[in-house]
PDB file of C-alpha atoms and ligand atoms in Angstrom:
ATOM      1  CA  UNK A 645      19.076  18.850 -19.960  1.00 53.00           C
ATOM      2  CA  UNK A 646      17.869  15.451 -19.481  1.00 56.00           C
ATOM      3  CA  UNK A 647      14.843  16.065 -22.115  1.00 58.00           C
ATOM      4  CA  UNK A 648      17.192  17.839 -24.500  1.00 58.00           C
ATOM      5  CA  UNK A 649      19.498  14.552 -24.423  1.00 57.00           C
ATOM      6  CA  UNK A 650      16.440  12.611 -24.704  1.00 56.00           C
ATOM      7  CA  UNK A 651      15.368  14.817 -27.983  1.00 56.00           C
ATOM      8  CA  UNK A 652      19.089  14.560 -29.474  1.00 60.00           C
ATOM      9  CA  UNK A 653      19.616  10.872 -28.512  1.00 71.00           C
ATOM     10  CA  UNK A 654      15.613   9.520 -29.575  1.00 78.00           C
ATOM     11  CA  UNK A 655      16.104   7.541 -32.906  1.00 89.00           C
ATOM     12  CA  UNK A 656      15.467   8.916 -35.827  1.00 92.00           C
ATOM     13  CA  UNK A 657      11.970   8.260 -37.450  1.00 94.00           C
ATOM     14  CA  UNK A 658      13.379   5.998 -40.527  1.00 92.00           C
ATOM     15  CA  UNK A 659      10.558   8.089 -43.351  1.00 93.00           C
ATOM     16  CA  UNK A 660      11.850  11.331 -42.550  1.00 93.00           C
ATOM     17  CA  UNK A 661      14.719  11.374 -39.514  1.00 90.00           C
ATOM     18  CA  UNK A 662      12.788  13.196 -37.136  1.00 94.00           C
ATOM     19  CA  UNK A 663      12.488  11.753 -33.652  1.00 94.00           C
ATOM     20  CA  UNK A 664      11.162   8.717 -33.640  1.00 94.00           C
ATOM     21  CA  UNK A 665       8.098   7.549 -30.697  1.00 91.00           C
ATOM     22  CA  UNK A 666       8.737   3.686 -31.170  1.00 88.00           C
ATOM     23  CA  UNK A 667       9.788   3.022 -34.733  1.00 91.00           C
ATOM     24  CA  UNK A 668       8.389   6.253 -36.345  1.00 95.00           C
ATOM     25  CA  UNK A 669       7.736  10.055 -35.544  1.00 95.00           C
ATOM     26  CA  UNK A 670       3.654  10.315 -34.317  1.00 96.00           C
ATOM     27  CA  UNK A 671       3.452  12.272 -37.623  1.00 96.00           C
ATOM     28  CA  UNK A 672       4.641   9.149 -40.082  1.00 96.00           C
ATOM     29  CA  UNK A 673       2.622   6.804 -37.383  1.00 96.00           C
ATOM     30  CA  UNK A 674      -0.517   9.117 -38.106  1.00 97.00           C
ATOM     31  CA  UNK A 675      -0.244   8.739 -41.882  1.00 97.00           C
ATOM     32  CA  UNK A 676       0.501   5.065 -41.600  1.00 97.00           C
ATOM     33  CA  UNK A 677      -2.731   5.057 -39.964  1.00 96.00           C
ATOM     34  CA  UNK A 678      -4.600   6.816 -41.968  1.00 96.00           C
ATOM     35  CA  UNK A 679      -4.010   4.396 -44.581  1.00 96.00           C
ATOM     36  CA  UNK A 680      -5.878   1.521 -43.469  1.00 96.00           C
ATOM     37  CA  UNK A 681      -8.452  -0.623 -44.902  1.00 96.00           C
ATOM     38  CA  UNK A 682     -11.796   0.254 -43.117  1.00 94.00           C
ATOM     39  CA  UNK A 683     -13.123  -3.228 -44.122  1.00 94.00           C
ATOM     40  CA  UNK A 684     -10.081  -5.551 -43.793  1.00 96.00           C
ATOM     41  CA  UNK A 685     -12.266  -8.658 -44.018  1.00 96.00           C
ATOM     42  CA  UNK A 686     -14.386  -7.577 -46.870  1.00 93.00           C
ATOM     43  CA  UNK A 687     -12.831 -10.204 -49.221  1.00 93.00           C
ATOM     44  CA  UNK A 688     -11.945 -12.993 -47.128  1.00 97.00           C
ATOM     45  CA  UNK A 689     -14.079 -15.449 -48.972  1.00 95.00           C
ATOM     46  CA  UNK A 690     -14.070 -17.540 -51.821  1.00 95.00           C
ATOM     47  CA  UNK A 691     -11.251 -19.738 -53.565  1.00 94.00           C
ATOM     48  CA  UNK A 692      -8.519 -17.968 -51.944  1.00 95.00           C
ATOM     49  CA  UNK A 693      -9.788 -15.496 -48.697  1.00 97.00           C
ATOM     50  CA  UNK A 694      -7.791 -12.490 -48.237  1.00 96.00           C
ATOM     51  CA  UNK A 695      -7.408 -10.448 -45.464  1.00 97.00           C
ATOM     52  CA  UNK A 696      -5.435  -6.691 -45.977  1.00 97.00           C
ATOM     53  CA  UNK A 697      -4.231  -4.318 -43.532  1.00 98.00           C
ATOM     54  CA  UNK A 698      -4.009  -1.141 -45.535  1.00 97.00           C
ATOM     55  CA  UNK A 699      -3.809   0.167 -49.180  1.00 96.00           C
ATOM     56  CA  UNK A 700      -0.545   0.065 -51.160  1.00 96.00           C
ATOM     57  CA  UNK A 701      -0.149   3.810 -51.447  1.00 94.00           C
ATOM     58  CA  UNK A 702       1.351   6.980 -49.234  1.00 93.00           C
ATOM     59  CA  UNK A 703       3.273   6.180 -47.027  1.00 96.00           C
ATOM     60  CA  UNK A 704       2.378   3.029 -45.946  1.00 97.00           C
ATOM     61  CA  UNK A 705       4.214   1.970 -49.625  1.00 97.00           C
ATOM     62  CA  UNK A 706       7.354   4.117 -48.466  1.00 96.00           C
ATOM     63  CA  UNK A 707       6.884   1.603 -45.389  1.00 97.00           C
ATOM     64  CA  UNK A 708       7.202  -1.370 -47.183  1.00 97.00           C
ATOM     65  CA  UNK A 709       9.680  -0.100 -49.585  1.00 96.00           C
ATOM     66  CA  UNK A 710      12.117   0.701 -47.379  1.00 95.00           C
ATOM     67  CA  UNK A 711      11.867  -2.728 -45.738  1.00 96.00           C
ATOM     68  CA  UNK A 712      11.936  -4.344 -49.262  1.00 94.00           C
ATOM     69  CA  UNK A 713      14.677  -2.021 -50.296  1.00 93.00           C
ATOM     70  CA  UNK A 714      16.527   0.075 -48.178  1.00 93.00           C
ATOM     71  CA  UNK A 715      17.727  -2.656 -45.621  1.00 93.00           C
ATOM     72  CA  UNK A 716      14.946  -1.565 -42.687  1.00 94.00           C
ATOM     73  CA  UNK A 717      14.677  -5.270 -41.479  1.00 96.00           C
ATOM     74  CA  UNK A 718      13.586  -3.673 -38.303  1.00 95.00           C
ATOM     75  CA  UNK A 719      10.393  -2.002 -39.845  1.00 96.00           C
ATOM     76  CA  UNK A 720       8.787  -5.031 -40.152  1.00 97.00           C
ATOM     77  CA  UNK A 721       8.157  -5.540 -36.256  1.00 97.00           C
ATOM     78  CA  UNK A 722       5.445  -2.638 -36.167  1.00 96.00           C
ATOM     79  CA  UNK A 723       3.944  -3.818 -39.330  1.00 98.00           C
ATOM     80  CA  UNK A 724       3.405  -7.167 -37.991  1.00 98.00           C
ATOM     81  CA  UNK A 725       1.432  -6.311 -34.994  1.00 97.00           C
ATOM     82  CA  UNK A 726      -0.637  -4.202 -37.146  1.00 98.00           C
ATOM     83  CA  UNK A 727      -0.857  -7.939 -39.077  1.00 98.00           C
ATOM     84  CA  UNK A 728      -1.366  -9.162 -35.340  1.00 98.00           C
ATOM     85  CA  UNK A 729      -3.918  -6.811 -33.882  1.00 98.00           C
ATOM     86  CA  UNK A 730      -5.979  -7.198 -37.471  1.00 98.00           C
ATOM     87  CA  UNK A 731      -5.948 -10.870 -36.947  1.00 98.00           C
ATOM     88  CA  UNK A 732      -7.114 -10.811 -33.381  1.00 96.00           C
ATOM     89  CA  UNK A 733     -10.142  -8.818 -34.323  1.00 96.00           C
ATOM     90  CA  UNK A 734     -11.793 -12.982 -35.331  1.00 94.00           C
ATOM     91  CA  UNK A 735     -12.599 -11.391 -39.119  1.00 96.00           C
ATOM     92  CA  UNK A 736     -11.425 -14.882 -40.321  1.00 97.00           C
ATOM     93  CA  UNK A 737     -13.577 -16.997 -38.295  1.00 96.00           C
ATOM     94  CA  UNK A 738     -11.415 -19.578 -37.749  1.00 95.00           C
ATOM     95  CA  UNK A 739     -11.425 -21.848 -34.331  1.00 91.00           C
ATOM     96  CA  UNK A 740      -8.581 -24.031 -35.655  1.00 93.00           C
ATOM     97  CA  UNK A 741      -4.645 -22.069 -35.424  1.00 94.00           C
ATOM     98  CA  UNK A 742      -3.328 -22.288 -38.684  1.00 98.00           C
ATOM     99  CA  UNK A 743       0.590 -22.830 -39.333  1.00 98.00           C
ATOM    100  CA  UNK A 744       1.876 -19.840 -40.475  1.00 98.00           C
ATOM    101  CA  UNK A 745       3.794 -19.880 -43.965  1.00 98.00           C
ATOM    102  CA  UNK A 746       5.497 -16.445 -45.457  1.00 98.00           C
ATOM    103  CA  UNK A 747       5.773 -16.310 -49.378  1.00 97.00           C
ATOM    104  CA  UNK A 748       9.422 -17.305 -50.104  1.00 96.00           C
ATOM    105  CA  UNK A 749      12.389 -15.347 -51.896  1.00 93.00           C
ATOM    106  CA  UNK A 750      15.083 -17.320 -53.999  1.00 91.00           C
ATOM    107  CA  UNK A 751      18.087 -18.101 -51.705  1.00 91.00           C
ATOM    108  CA  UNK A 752      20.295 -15.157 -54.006  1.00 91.00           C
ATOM    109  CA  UNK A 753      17.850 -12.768 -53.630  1.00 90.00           C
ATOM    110  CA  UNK A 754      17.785 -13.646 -49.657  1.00 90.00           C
ATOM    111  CA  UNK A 755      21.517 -13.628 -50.039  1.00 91.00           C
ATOM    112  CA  UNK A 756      21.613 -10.076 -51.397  1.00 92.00           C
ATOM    113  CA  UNK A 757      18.827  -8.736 -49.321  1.00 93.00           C
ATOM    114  CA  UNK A 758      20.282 -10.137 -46.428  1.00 95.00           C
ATOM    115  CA  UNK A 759      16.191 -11.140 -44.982  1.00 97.00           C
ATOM    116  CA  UNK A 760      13.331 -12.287 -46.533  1.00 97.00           C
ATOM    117  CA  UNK A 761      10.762  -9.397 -45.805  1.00 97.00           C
ATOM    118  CA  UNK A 762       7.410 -11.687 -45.618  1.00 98.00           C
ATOM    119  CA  UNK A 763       9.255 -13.630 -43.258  1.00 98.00           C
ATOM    120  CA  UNK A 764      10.493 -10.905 -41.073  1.00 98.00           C
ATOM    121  CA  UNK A 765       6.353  -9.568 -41.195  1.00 98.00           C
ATOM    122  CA  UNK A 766       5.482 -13.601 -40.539  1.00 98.00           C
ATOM    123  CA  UNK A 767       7.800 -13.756 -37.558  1.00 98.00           C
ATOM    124  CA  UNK A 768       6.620 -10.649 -35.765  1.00 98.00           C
ATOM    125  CA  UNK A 769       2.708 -11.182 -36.171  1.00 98.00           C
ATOM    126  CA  UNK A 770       3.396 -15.013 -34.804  1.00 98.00           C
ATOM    127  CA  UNK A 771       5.256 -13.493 -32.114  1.00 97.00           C
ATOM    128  CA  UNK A 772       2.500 -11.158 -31.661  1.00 97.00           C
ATOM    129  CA  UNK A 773      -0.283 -13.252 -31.528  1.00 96.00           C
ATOM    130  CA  UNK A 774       1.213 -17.215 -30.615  1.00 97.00           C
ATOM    131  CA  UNK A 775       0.704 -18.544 -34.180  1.00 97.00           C
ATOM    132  CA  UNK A 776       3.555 -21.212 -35.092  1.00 97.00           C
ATOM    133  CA  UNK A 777       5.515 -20.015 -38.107  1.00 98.00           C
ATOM    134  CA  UNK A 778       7.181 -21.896 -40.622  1.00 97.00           C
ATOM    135  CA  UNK A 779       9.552 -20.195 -42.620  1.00 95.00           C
ATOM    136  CA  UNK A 780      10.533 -23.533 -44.925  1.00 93.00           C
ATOM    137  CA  UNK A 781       7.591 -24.923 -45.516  1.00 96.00           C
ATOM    138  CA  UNK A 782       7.382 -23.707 -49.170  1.00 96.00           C
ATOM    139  CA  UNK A 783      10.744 -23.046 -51.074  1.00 95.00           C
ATOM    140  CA  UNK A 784      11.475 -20.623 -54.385  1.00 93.00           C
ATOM    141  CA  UNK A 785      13.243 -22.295 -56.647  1.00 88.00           C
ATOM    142  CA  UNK A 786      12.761 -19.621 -59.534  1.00 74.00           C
ATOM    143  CA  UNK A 787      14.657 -16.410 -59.275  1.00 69.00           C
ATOM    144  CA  UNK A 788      11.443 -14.226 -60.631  1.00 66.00           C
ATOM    145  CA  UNK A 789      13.038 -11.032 -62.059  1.00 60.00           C
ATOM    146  CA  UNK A 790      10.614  -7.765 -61.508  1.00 61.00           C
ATOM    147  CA  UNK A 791       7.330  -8.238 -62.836  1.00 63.00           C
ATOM    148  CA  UNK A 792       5.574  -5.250 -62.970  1.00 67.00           C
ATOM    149  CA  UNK A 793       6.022  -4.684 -66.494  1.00 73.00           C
ATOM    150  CA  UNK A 794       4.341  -7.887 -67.289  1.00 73.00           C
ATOM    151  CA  UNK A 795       1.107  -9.035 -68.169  1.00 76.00           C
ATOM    152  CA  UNK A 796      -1.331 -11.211 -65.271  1.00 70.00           C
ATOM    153  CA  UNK A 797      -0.411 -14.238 -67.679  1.00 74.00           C
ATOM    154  CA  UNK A 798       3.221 -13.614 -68.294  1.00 75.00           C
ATOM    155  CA  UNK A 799       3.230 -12.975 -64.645  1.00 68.00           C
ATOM    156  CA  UNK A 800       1.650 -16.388 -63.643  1.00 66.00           C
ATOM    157  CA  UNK A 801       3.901 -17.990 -66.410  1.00 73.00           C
ATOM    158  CA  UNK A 802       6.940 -17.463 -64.954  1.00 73.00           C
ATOM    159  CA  UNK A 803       5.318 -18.169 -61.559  1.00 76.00           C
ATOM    160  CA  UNK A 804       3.774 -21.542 -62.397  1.00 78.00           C
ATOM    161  CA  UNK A 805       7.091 -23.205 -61.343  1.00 83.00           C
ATOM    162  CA  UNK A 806       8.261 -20.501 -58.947  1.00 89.00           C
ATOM    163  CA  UNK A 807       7.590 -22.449 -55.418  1.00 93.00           C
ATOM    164  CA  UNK A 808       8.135 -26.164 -54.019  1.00 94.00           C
ATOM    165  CA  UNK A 809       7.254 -27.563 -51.024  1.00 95.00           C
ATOM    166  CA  UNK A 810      10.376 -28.388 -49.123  1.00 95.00           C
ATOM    167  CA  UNK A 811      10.919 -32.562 -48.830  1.00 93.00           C
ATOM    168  CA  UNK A 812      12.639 -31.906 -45.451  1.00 94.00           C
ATOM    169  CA  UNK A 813       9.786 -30.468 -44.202  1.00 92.00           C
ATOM    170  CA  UNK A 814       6.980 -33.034 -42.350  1.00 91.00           C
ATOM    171  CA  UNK A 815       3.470 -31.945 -44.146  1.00 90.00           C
ATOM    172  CA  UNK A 816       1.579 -29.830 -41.433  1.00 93.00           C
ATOM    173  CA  UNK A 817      -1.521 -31.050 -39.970  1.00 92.00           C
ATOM    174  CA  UNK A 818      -2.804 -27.321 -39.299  1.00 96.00           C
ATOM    175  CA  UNK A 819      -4.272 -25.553 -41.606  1.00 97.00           C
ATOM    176  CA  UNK A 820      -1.729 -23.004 -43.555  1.00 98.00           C
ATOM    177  CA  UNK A 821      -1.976 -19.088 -43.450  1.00 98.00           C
ATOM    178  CA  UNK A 822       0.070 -17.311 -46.085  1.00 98.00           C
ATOM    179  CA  UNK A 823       1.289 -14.037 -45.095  1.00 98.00           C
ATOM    180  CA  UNK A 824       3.138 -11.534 -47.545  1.00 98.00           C
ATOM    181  CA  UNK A 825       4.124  -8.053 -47.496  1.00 97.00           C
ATOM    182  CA  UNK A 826       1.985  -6.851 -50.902  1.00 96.00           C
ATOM    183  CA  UNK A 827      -0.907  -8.237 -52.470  1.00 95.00           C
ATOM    184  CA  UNK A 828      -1.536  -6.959 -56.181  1.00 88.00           C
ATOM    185  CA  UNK A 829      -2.152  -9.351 -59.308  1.00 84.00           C
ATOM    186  CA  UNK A 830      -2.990 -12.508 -56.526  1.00 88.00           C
ATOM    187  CA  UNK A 831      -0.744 -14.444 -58.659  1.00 86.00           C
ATOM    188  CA  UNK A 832       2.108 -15.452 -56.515  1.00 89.00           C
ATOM    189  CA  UNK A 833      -0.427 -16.064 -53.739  1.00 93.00           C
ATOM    190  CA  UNK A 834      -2.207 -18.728 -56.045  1.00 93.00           C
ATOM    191  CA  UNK A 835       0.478 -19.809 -56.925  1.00 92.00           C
ATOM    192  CA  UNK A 836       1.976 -20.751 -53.102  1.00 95.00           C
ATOM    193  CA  UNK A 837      -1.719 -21.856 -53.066  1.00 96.00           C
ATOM    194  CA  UNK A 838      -1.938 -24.539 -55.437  1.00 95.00           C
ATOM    195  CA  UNK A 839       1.716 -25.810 -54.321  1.00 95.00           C
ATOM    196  CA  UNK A 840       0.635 -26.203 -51.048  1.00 96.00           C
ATOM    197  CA  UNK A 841      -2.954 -27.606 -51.686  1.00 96.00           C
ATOM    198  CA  UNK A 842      -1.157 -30.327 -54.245  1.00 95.00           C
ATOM    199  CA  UNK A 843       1.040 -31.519 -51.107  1.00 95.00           C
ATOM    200  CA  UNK A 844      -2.308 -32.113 -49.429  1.00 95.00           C
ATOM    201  CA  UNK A 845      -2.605 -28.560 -47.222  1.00 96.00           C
ATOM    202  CA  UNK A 846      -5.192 -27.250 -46.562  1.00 96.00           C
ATOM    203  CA  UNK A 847      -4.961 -23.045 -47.142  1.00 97.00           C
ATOM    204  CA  UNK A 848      -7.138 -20.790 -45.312  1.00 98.00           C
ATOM    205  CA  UNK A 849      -6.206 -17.504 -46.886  1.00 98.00           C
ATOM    206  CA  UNK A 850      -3.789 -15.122 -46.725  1.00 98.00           C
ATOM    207  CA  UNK A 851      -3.059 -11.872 -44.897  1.00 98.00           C
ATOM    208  CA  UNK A 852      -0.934  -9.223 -46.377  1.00 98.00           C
ATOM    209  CA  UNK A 853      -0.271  -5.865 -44.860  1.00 98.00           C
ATOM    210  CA  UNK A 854      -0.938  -3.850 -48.220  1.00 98.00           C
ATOM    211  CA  UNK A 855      -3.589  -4.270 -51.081  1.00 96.00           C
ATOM    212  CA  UNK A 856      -2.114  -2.634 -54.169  1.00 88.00           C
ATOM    213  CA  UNK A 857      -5.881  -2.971 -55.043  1.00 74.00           C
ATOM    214  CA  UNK A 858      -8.587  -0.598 -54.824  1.00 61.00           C
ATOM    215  CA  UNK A 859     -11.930  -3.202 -54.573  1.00 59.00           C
ATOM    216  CA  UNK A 860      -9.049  -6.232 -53.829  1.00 53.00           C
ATOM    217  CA  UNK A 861      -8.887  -9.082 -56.051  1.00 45.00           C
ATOM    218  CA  UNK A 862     -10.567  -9.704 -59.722  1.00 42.00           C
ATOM    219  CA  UNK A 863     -10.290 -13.112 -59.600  1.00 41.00           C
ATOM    220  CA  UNK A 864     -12.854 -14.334 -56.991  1.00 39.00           C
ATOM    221  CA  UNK A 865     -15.864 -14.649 -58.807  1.00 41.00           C
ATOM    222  CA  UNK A 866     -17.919 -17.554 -57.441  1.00 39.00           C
ATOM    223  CA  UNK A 867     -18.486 -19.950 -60.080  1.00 42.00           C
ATOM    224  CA  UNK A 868     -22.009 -19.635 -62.017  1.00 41.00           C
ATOM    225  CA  UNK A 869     -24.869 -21.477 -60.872  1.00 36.00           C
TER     226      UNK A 869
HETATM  227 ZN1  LIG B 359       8.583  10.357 -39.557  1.00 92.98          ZN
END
């Protein structure tokens, strides 16, 4: 009886509503596995290092839909120890704890969404791991519609003017991490970049769970010698 309750009353998995171990059934757990990056390191160098959890595709992208989408605020938590246990395996080489600094949504879209979902994925790997987050560091002041259907440059356009950095704010002394939920074109994450190295930051990379990207980002070439 008591197992049969416990079968009836265990949460649903939130992918596909069987009973959830944690936040998902061992089944969705196993393919959110199975999507990540053997080498999530391999591209943190260059102008902008990035670090990835897993690939943008299977379900690992339902994942992150859902919490983008489908009000799941609560998926981030897992997702951000996975952030968490990745960053605690020293890949990034760092001795110095960076301030951590999610990519911002406009206030309406916030409003709407009810969460910010880089945030939410900030919060729970700095819980995770002891990093200090800051959640209003950088601001959006651009409400940037969907930009799939647009080009790189049409893309970086729009985003040119996308982020401030908040005058409230006292410019951090540590060194600032950028964490986001998807990394694809790199644009937004330059952009946040170059607003924050303008105030005088210092960036040290980012770290995103998913890489939309099969061999990650075109952009870091290292200059020509
Ligand atoms: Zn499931």
């Amino acid at each position: 009886m008591r197992s049969l309750l416990a079968t009836v009353f265990r949460p649903a998995c939130p992918l596909c509503t069987r009973p959830a171990q944690g936040c998902f059934c061992i089944d969705c757990q196993r393919q959110i596995l199975a999507t990540r990056l053997p080498q999530p390191w391999q591209f943190w160098h260059g102008d902008l290092p990035i670090a990835a959890w897993g690939r943008y595709r299977d379900t690992l992208k339902r994942v992150l839909g859902a919490l983008k989408y489908n009000n799941r605020p609560e998926l981030a938590r897992p997702l951000g120890h996975h952030l968490g246990e990745l960053w605690l395996t020293g890949g990034h080489g760092l001795r110095e704890m960076p301030l951590v600094v999610p990519i911002p949504v406009h206030p309406d879209k916030r409003l709407t969404r009810g969460y910010n979902q880089a945030e939410l994925l900030a919060a729970s790997f700095c819980e995770f791991i002891g990093l200090k987050l800051s959640s209003n560091l950088l601001l959006r002041q651009t409400n940037t519609q969907a930009q799939h259907h647009l080009s790189v440059q049409a893309r970086e356009a729009n985003l040119a003017t996308a982020f401030v950095m908040n005058p409230q704010h006292p410019r951090p002394t540590a060194p600032v991490l950028i964490v986001d939920d998807i990394y694809t074109t790199g644009a937004t994450a330059r952009t946040a970049q170059t607003v924050l190295q303008q105030a005088g930051c210092a960036v040290v990379g980012i770290l995103v769970v998913a890489t939309g990207k099969a061999d990650m980002p075109a952009k870091l070439k290292l200059p020509a010698r």
